[in-house]
Every structure is written in structure tokens, then in C-alpha cells.
PDB file of C-alpha atoms in Angstrom:
ATOM      1  CA  MET N   1      37.906 144.289 114.340  1.00 59.00           C
ATOM      2  CA  ASN N   2      40.032 145.880 111.667  1.00 91.00           C
ATOM      3  CA  VAL N   3      42.807 147.484 113.699  1.00 96.00           C
ATOM      4  CA  THR N   4      46.009 145.530 114.180  1.00 96.00           C
ATOM      5  CA  LEU N   5      48.402 146.206 117.032  1.00 97.00           C
ATOM      6  CA  HIS N   6      51.636 144.544 116.008  1.00 96.00           C
ATOM      7  CA  VAL N   7      54.014 143.876 118.886  1.00 96.00           C
ATOM      8  CA  CYS N   8      57.650 143.037 118.278  1.00 94.00           C
ATOM      9  CA  THR N   9      58.320 139.969 120.386  1.00 92.00           C
ATOM     10  CA  THR N  10      61.988 139.518 119.552  1.00 88.00           C
ATOM     11  CA  CYS N  11      63.022 142.954 120.773  1.00 83.00           C
ATOM     12  CA  ARG N  12      65.863 143.109 123.251  1.00 81.00           C
ATOM     13  CA  ALA N  13      65.280 146.832 123.819  1.00 76.00           C
ATOM     14  CA  GLY N  14      69.007 147.365 123.877  1.00 73.00           C
ATOM     15  CA  GLU N  15      69.428 145.237 126.977  1.00 75.00           C
ATOM     16  CA  PRO N  16      71.656 142.215 127.442  1.00 77.00           C
ATOM     17  CA  ILE N  17      69.361 139.200 127.790  1.00 78.00           C
ATOM     18  CA  GLU N  18      70.356 136.086 129.670  1.00 80.00           C
ATOM     19  CA  ASP N  19      69.899 132.781 127.907  1.00 79.00           C
ATOM     20  CA  GLY N  20      66.296 131.686 128.144  1.00 80.00           C
ATOM     21  CA  ALA N  21      65.119 134.893 129.784  1.00 83.00           C
ATOM     22  CA  PRO N  22      62.049 136.475 128.187  1.00 86.00           C
ATOM     23  CA  ARG N  23      62.875 139.397 125.962  1.00 89.00           C
ATOM     24  CA  PRO N  24      61.382 142.816 126.683  1.00 90.00           C
ATOM     25  CA  GLY N  25      59.341 142.573 123.489  1.00 92.00           C
ATOM     26  CA  ALA N  26      57.888 139.205 124.505  1.00 93.00           C
ATOM     27  CA  GLN N  27      57.159 140.553 127.988  1.00 94.00           C
ATOM     28  CA  LEU N  28      55.342 143.510 126.465  1.00 95.00           C
ATOM     29  CA  HIS N  29      53.319 141.222 124.208  1.00 96.00           C
ATOM     30  CA  ALA N  30      52.383 139.026 127.152  1.00 96.00           C
ATOM     31  CA  ALA N  31      51.300 142.019 129.235  1.00 97.00           C
ATOM     32  CA  LEU N  32      49.170 143.391 126.392  1.00 97.00           C
ATOM     33  CA  THR N  33      47.418 140.105 125.684  1.00 97.00           C
ATOM     34  CA  GLU N  34      46.855 139.515 129.382  1.00 97.00           C
ATOM     35  CA  ALA N  35      45.247 142.941 129.733  1.00 97.00           C
ATOM     36  CA  GLY N  36      43.139 142.211 126.666  1.00 96.00           C
ATOM     37  CA  ALA N  37      42.664 144.033 123.389  1.00 96.00           C
ATOM     38  CA  PRO N  38      40.043 146.762 123.215  1.00 96.00           C
ATOM     39  CA  GLU N  39      37.089 146.331 120.895  1.00 95.00           C
ATOM     40  CA  GLY N  40      38.032 146.371 117.263  1.00 95.00           C
ATOM     41  CA  VAL N  41      41.723 145.684 117.906  1.00 97.00           C
ATOM     42  CA  ARG N  42      43.727 142.518 117.321  1.00 96.00           C
ATOM     43  CA  ILE N  43      47.074 142.045 119.077  1.00 97.00           C
ATOM     44  CA  VAL N  44      49.451 140.301 116.693  1.00 96.00           C
ATOM     45  CA  PRO N  45      53.008 139.257 117.568  1.00 95.00           C
ATOM     46  CA  VAL N  46      55.671 139.892 114.943  1.00 94.00           C
ATOM     47  CA  GLU N  47      59.342 139.052 114.751  1.00 92.00           C
ATOM     48  CA  CYS N  48      61.216 142.319 114.402  1.00 88.00           C
ATOM     49  CA  LEU N  49      59.794 145.669 113.436  1.00 90.00           C
ATOM     50  CA  SER N  50      63.327 146.824 112.535  1.00 88.00           C
ATOM     51  CA  ALA N  51      63.249 149.477 115.218  1.00 87.00           C
ATOM     52  CA  CYS N  52      65.776 147.621 117.325  1.00 84.00           C
ATOM     53  CA  SER N  53      67.624 150.677 118.639  1.00 84.00           C
ATOM     54  CA  GLN N  54      64.292 152.135 119.797  1.00 88.00           C
ATOM     55  CA  GLY N  55      62.605 148.979 121.084  1.00 84.00           C
ATOM     56  CA  ALA N  56      60.459 147.549 122.436  1.00 92.00           C
ATOM     57  CA  SER N  57      58.130 148.699 119.700  1.00 95.00           C
ATOM     58  CA  VAL N  58      54.565 148.360 118.462  1.00 96.00           C
ATOM     59  CA  ALA N  59      52.704 149.422 115.316  1.00 97.00           C
ATOM     60  CA  LEU N  60      49.065 150.379 114.855  1.00 97.00           C
ATOM     61  CA  SER N  61      47.543 149.915 111.415  1.00 96.00           C
ATOM     62  CA  ALA N  62      44.179 149.478 109.740  1.00 95.00           C
ATOM     63  CA  PRO N  63      42.821 149.733 106.214  1.00 93.00           C
ATOM     64  CA  GLY N  64      42.347 153.378 105.232  1.00 93.00           C
ATOM     65  CA  LYS N  65      44.154 154.723 108.303  1.00 95.00           C
ATOM     66  CA  TRP N  66      47.560 156.210 108.942  1.00 96.00           C
ATOM     67  CA  THR N  67      49.975 153.661 110.419  1.00 96.00           C
ATOM     68  CA  TYR N  68      51.850 154.613 113.579  1.00 97.00           C
ATOM     69  CA  VAL N  69      54.987 153.061 115.076  1.00 96.00           C
ATOM     70  CA  TYR N  70      55.944 153.648 118.698  1.00 96.00           C
ATOM     71  CA  GLY N  71      59.125 152.735 120.507  1.00 94.00           C
ATOM     72  CA  ARG N  72      60.967 152.712 123.829  1.00 94.00           C
ATOM     73  CA  LEU N  73      58.014 150.889 125.374  1.00 95.00           C
ATOM     74  CA  ARG N  74      57.986 148.696 128.471  1.00 94.00           C
ATOM     75  CA  LYS N  75      55.468 146.223 129.748  1.00 94.00           C
ATOM     76  CA  GLU N  76      54.438 148.804 132.335  1.00 95.00           C
ATOM     77  CA  ASP N  77      53.111 150.878 129.426  1.00 97.00           C
ATOM     78  CA  SER N  78      50.506 148.264 128.463  1.00 97.00           C
ATOM     79  CA  ALA N  79      47.473 150.137 129.781  1.00 97.00           C
ATOM     80  CA  ASP N  80      48.472 153.325 127.962  1.00 97.00           C
ATOM     81  CA  ILE N  81      49.209 151.437 124.749  1.00 98.00           C
ATOM     82  CA  LEU N  82      45.788 149.784 124.845  1.00 98.00           C
ATOM     83  CA  ALA N  83      44.063 153.088 125.600  1.00 97.00           C
ATOM     84  CA  GLY N  84      45.872 154.615 122.636  1.00 97.00           C
ATOM     85  CA  ALA N  85      44.886 151.666 120.448  1.00 98.00           C
ATOM     86  CA  ALA N  86      41.236 152.108 121.446  1.00 97.00           C
ATOM     87  CA  ALA N  87      41.365 155.825 120.574  1.00 97.00           C
ATOM     88  CA  TYR N  88      42.953 154.936 117.235  1.00 98.00           C
ATOM     89  CA  ALA N  89      40.267 152.352 116.548  1.00 97.00           C
ATOM     90  CA  ALA N  90      37.605 154.990 117.139  1.00 96.00           C
ATOM     91  CA  THR N  91      38.921 157.244 114.362  1.00 96.00           C
ATOM     92  CA  ASP N  92      38.182 157.062 110.656  1.00 95.00           C
ATOM     93  CA  ASP N  93      41.686 157.958 109.542  1.00 95.00           C
ATOM     94  CA  GLY N  94      43.911 156.985 112.476  1.00 96.00           C
ATOM     95  CA  LEU N  95      44.548 160.610 113.452  1.00 96.00           C
ATOM     96  CA  VAL N  96      43.746 160.839 117.154  1.00 96.00           C
ATOM     97  CA  PRO N  97      43.531 164.436 118.445  1.00 95.00           C
ATOM     98  CA  TRP N  98      46.810 165.306 120.153  1.00 94.00           C
ATOM     99  CA  ARG N  99      45.344 165.846 123.591  1.00 94.00           C
ATOM    100  CA  GLU N 100      43.587 162.493 123.494  1.00 95.00           C
ATOM    101  CA  ARG N 101      46.778 160.562 122.839  1.00 95.00           C
ATOM    102  CA  PRO N 102      48.564 158.847 125.709  1.00 96.00           C
ATOM    103  CA  VAL N 103      51.755 160.701 126.599  1.00 96.00           C
ATOM    104  CA  ILE N 104      53.878 157.777 125.416  1.00 96.00           C
ATOM    105  CA  PHE N 105      52.251 158.097 121.986  1.00 96.00           C
ATOM    106  CA  ARG N 106      52.953 161.825 121.891  1.00 95.00           C
ATOM    107  CA  LYS N 107      56.567 161.453 122.866  1.00 94.00           C
ATOM    108  CA  GLN N 108      57.623 158.070 121.537  1.00 94.00           C
ATOM    109  CA  SER N 109      56.427 158.056 117.945  1.00 94.00           C
ATOM    110  CA  LEU N 110      59.070 156.558 115.686  1.00 94.00           C
ATOM    111  CA  ALA N 111      57.180 157.111 112.455  1.00 95.00           C
ATOM    112  CA  ARG N 112      53.788 157.409 110.842  1.00 95.00           C
ATOM    113  CA  ILE N 113      52.874 156.427 107.295  1.00 96.00           C
ATOM    114  CA  PRO N 114      49.899 157.656 105.252  1.00 95.00           C
ATOM    115  CA  PRO N 115      47.187 155.147 104.411  1.00 94.00           C
ATOM    116  CA  LEU N 116      47.706 153.064 101.328  1.00 87.00           C
ATOM    117  CA  GLU N 117      46.083 154.584  98.301  1.00 71.00           C
ATOM    118  CA  LEU N 118      45.173 152.716  95.210  1.00 56.00           C
ATOM    119  CA  PRO N 119      46.701 154.223  92.085  1.00 47.00           C
ATOM    120  CA  GLU N 120      44.480 156.530  90.096  1.00 47.00           C
TER     121      GLU N 120
ATOM    122  CA  MET V   1      52.378 151.395  89.667  1.00 59.00           C
ATOM    123  CA  ASN V   2      51.323 150.268  93.095  1.00 91.00           C
ATOM    124  CA  VAL V   3      54.353 151.196  95.205  1.00 96.00           C
ATOM    125  CA  THR V   4      54.317 154.542  96.974  1.00 96.00           C
ATOM    126  CA  LEU V   5      57.492 156.298  98.084  1.00 97.00           C
ATOM    127  CA  HIS V   6      56.344 158.872 100.601  1.00 96.00           C
ATOM    128  CA  VAL V   7      58.832 161.670 101.188  1.00 96.00           C
ATOM    129  CA  CYS V   8      58.544 163.969 104.174  1.00 94.00           C
ATOM    130  CA  THR V   9      58.856 167.468 102.750  1.00 92.00           C
ATOM    131  CA  THR V  10      58.585 169.393 105.992  1.00 88.00           C
ATOM    132  CA  CYS V  11      61.552 167.715 107.633  1.00 83.00           C
ATOM    133  CA  ARG V  12      64.217 169.982 109.065  1.00 82.00           C
ATOM    134  CA  ALA V  13      66.514 166.999 109.717  1.00 76.00           C
ATOM    135  CA  GLY V  14      67.480 168.535 113.012  1.00 73.00           C
ATOM    136  CA  GLU V  15      69.051 171.563 111.341  1.00 75.00           C
ATOM    137  CA  PRO V  16      68.272 175.209 111.915  1.00 77.00           C
ATOM    138  CA  ILE V  17      66.609 176.482 108.740  1.00 78.00           C
ATOM    139  CA  GLU V  18      66.761 180.097 107.666  1.00 80.00           C
ATOM    140  CA  ASP V  19      63.487 181.767 106.766  1.00 79.00           C
ATOM    141  CA  GLY V  20      62.497 180.849 103.257  1.00 80.00           C
ATOM    142  CA  ALA V  21      65.322 178.334 102.793  1.00 83.00           C
ATOM    143  CA  PRO V  22      64.243 174.953 101.444  1.00 86.00           C
ATOM    144  CA  ARG V  23      64.035 172.295 104.099  1.00 89.00           C
ATOM    145  CA  PRO V  24      66.143 169.144 103.813  1.00 90.00           C
ATOM    146  CA  GLY V  25      62.965 167.117 103.294  1.00 92.00           C
ATOM    147  CA  ALA V  26      61.833 169.353 100.438  1.00 93.00           C
ATOM    148  CA  GLN V  27      65.307 169.200  98.913  1.00 94.00           C
ATOM    149  CA  LEU V  28      65.243 165.414  99.087  1.00 95.00           C
ATOM    150  CA  HIS V  29      61.808 165.313  97.472  1.00 96.00           C
ATOM    151  CA  ALA V  30      62.977 167.624  94.676  1.00 96.00           C
ATOM    152  CA  ALA V  31      66.071 165.513  94.031  1.00 97.00           C
ATOM    153  CA  LEU V  32      64.015 162.311  93.900  1.00 97.00           C
ATOM    154  CA  THR V  33      61.412 163.688  91.510  1.00 97.00           C
ATOM    155  CA  GLU V  34      64.108 165.214  89.320  1.00 97.00           C
ATOM    156  CA  ALA V  35      65.884 161.863  89.107  1.00 96.00           C
ATOM    157  CA  GLY V  36      62.553 160.215  88.301  1.00 96.00           C
ATOM    158  CA  ALA V  37      60.662 157.361  89.909  1.00 96.00           C
ATOM    159  CA  PRO V  38      61.469 153.821  88.765  1.00 96.00           C
ATOM    160  CA  GLU V  39      58.776 151.781  87.073  1.00 95.00           C
ATOM    161  CA  GLY V  40      55.903 150.919  89.357  1.00 95.00           C
ATOM    162  CA  VAL V  41      56.752 153.577  91.940  1.00 97.00           C
ATOM    163  CA  ARG V  42      54.990 156.862  92.695  1.00 96.00           C
ATOM    164  CA  ILE V  43      56.825 159.579  94.618  1.00 97.00           C
ATOM    165  CA  VAL V  44      54.361 161.294  96.936  1.00 96.00           C
ATOM    166  CA  PRO V  45      55.177 164.252  99.183  1.00 95.00           C
ATOM    167  CA  VAL V  46      53.780 164.150 102.694  1.00 94.00           C
ATOM    168  CA  GLU V  47      53.839 166.629 105.537  1.00 92.00           C
ATOM    169  CA  CYS V  48      55.569 164.951 108.454  1.00 88.00           C
ATOM    170  CA  LEU V  49      56.232 161.255 108.870  1.00 89.00           C
ATOM    171  CA  SER V  50      56.705 161.847 112.624  1.00 88.00           C
ATOM    172  CA  ALA V  51      60.303 160.745 112.443  1.00 87.00           C
ATOM    173  CA  CYS V  52      61.563 164.262 113.023  1.00 84.00           C
ATOM    174  CA  SER V  53      64.574 163.336 115.139  1.00 84.00           C
ATOM    175  CA  GLN V  54      65.701 160.903 112.442  1.00 88.00           C
ATOM    176  CA  GLY V  55      64.850 162.916 109.322  1.00 84.00           C
ATOM    177  CA  ALA V  56      64.852 163.434 106.480  1.00 92.00           C
ATOM    178  CA  SER V  57      62.738 160.346 106.058  1.00 95.00           C
ATOM    179  CA  VAL V  58      60.885 158.317 103.453  1.00 96.00           C
ATOM    180  CA  ALA V  59      58.473 155.386 103.549  1.00 97.00           C
ATOM    181  CA  LEU V  60      57.920 152.599 101.038  1.00 97.00           C
ATOM    182  CA  SER V  61      54.533 150.918 100.983  1.00 96.00           C
ATOM    183  CA  ALA V  62      52.285 148.911  98.685  1.00 95.00           C
ATOM    184  CA  PRO V  63      49.206 146.732  99.051  1.00 93.00           C
ATOM    185  CA  GLY V  64      50.197 143.308 100.378  1.00 93.00           C
ATOM    186  CA  LYS V  65      53.780 144.307 101.153  1.00 95.00           C
ATOM    187  CA  TRP V  66      55.707 145.142 104.283  1.00 96.00           C
ATOM    188  CA  THR V  67      56.062 148.898 104.797  1.00 96.00           C
ATOM    189  CA  TYR V  68      59.544 150.293 105.442  1.00 97.00           C
ATOM    190  CA  VAL V  69      60.551 153.647 106.891  1.00 96.00           C
ATOM    191  CA  TYR V  70      64.064 155.017 106.457  1.00 96.00           C
ATOM    192  CA  GLY V  71      65.687 158.034 108.038  1.00 94.00           C
ATOM    193  CA  ARG V  72      68.780 160.213 108.222  1.00 94.00           C
ATOM    194  CA  LEU V  73      68.604 160.677 104.459  1.00 95.00           C
ATOM    195  CA  ARG V  74      70.076 163.494 102.385  1.00 94.00           C
ATOM    196  CA  LYS V  75      69.407 164.597  98.844  1.00 94.00           C
ATOM    197  CA  GLU V  76      72.723 163.004  97.884  1.00 95.00           C
ATOM    198  CA  ASP V  77      71.107 159.636  98.716  1.00 97.00           C
ATOM    199  CA  SER V  78      68.497 159.972  95.973  1.00 97.00           C
ATOM    200  CA  ALA V  79      70.024 157.445  93.565  1.00 97.00           C
ATOM    201  CA  ASP V  80      70.322 154.826  96.317  1.00 97.00           C
ATOM    202  CA  ILE V  81      66.785 155.484  97.532  1.00 98.00           C
ATOM    203  CA  LEU V  82      65.396 155.045  94.030  1.00 98.00           C
ATOM    204  CA  ALA V  83      67.435 151.866  93.489  1.00 97.00           C
ATOM    205  CA  GLY V  84      66.050 150.535  96.763  1.00 97.00           C
ATOM    206  CA  ALA V  85      62.528 151.491  95.740  1.00 98.00           C
ATOM    207  CA  ALA V  86      62.939 149.645  92.444  1.00 97.00           C
ATOM    208  CA  ALA V  87      64.147 146.524  94.252  1.00 97.00           C
ATOM    209  CA  TYR V  88      61.178 146.798  96.624  1.00 98.00           C
ATOM    210  CA  ALA V  89      58.774 147.174  93.706  1.00 97.00           C
ATOM    211  CA  ALA V  90      60.168 143.968  92.195  1.00 96.00           C
ATOM    212  CA  THR V  91      59.233 141.885  95.248  1.00 96.00           C
ATOM    213  CA  ASP V  92      55.904 140.284  96.052  1.00 95.00           C
ATOM    214  CA  ASP V  93      56.066 140.989  99.775  1.00 95.00           C
ATOM    215  CA  GLY V  94      58.405 143.953 100.103  1.00 96.00           C
ATOM    216  CA  LEU V  95      61.213 141.849 101.559  1.00 96.00           C
ATOM    217  CA  VAL V  96      64.289 142.591  99.472  1.00 96.00           C
ATOM    218  CA  PRO V  97      67.184 140.183 100.076  1.00 95.00           C
ATOM    219  CA  TRP V  98      69.654 141.820 102.452  1.00 94.00           C
ATOM    220  CA  ARG V  99      72.569 141.918 100.027  1.00 94.00           C
ATOM    221  CA  GLU V 100      70.424 143.574  97.377  1.00 95.00           C
ATOM    222  CA  ARG V 101      69.440 146.461  99.614  1.00 95.00           C
ATOM    223  CA  PRO V 102      71.299 149.775  99.326  1.00 96.00           C
ATOM    224  CA  VAL V 103      73.580 150.308 102.324  1.00 96.00           C
ATOM    225  CA  ILE V 104      71.443 153.235 103.502  1.00 96.00           C
ATOM    226  CA  PHE V 105      68.448 150.878 103.645  1.00 96.00           C
ATOM    227  CA  ARG V 106      70.409 148.302 105.630  1.00 95.00           C
ATOM    228  CA  LYS V 107      71.687 150.819 108.142  1.00 94.00           C
ATOM    229  CA  GLN V 108      69.019 153.494 108.325  1.00 94.00           C
ATOM    230  CA  SER V 109      65.782 151.579 108.772  1.00 94.00           C
ATOM    231  CA  LEU V 110      63.585 153.285 111.345  1.00 94.00           C
ATOM    232  CA  ALA V 111      60.825 150.684 111.263  1.00 95.00           C
ATOM    233  CA  ARG V 112      59.026 148.117 109.177  1.00 95.00           C
ATOM    234  CA  ILE V 113      55.383 147.108 109.485  1.00 96.00           C
ATOM    235  CA  PRO V 114      53.778 143.872 108.268  1.00 95.00           C
ATOM    236  CA  PRO V 115      51.296 144.105 105.411  1.00 94.00           C
ATOM    237  CA  LEU V 116      47.718 144.857 106.351  1.00 87.00           C
ATOM    238  CA  GLU V 117      45.700 141.740 106.769  1.00 71.00           C
ATOM    239  CA  LEU V 118      41.970 141.578 106.552  1.00 56.00           C
ATOM    240  CA  PRO V 119      40.419 140.086 109.659  1.00 47.00           C
ATOM    241  CA  GLU V 120      39.514 136.421 109.433  1.00 47.00           C
TER     242      GLU V 120
END
């Protein structure tokens, strides 16, 4: 249980939102939690991943692994996101072979960051 | 010395590159290392931050801090990037007050990711 799937819940995904209506980010978070996290993955809501022009967005991170940020996601993508999170959780370094990544992960990566290294 | 400034050296920044010509990412990395890292910051080259459509790009990370990714950077931005890295290094959590961030950091954030948390 050391992989975190952060989900931006404040994201408007570039859409006008009526007062009180759920935001696309919150809808995505709800769909992911309803579907249920795969083994080894925690779904954690976060206010703003600063990817507002490319929202809704999520980030996958874990100690010792590359971090990945994905954008332009909709609640309909929940199953693919969770499949991608499970594949990520199964790796040692976060690098899932290209062909095993969901298409949305291949095409909608916003950034990846190397694992944190302690100074020598 | 626990902040890492990753610099994508393979980035083409959306430009056609002649054979053998230095890529914008490599030029940015060279300019940053020539200017010199501020105290507490290591400049580390990396091959591809997967932000290719928004390159050249850099990432700031450190244990216990939010990670930030910035894009659309040029070698002329080196002084601002290093000033932003120094301000980041001076924080406990990576959250630099808005007014103290270089303009390129305010306007060219691609994503931010919460600090890694160990599972409860």
C-alpha cells in the first residue's frame, strides 16, 4: 500500500461550472473511489495539482518510483486510470512498459519526475 | 543539499533541430550549470520529463516537499529558474508564497504533486 493516486478535486477542466454543481475533478474522484483502488494503491483527494489548463488531472507516486502526472481525464476514464495505477504499483521503479500502459496514459502524460534521491 | 532541480536535456521544445545541434533542453541545462546552483540545490540532467509539448521543462523536488514541474522555458530563463529554486529550497514544504515566485513559475507551472507520504 505504498502507491498514492492523487486526484485533483477542485479541477474545473476548463468548463464553466454552475453554482453548487460538482466539478469534473470531484466527479472523477468520486468515480475512482466508487470503483475502488487496486491493491497497493491509495486514492487521495488533493486541492489543485496546478495543471488547471489540462485538467482533470491525477498523479501517481510512490517511494523510489518515478512520479507521473496525467491530464485531460474524465470520470469515464476511471477504469483505465485504475488499471494503469495497478500496473504502476506492480513495478519497482514506476516505469510500466509502453504497451502495457492504458492509452490515456500514453497520450495524456503531462509530466514525469525521477524518484527522489538522497544526496550522496 | 536536498533539493533536486531536474532538467530535461533531450527536449526539443517543439522546434526542428538540425543534426548535431544542441537541443533547447541541453542548452538550458548548460546555462543553469554555468550560472551555478544555489545553496542546497543540485542540478541533475534527465532524459525526458514527458512534458515534450510544453518543453523545455524542469522539475523541483525534495523529501517532504511538494514537487513542481515548469515548462516552456528557455536558456534565457536560467537566472529566474535558479532564483525560484533558491526560494523553494528555503521553504519547509516547497510552497513559496505567490508574490515571491518568479513570474515564469507563476505562469508556466505544468503540475505540482504533494509530498510523498508513508502509509499509515
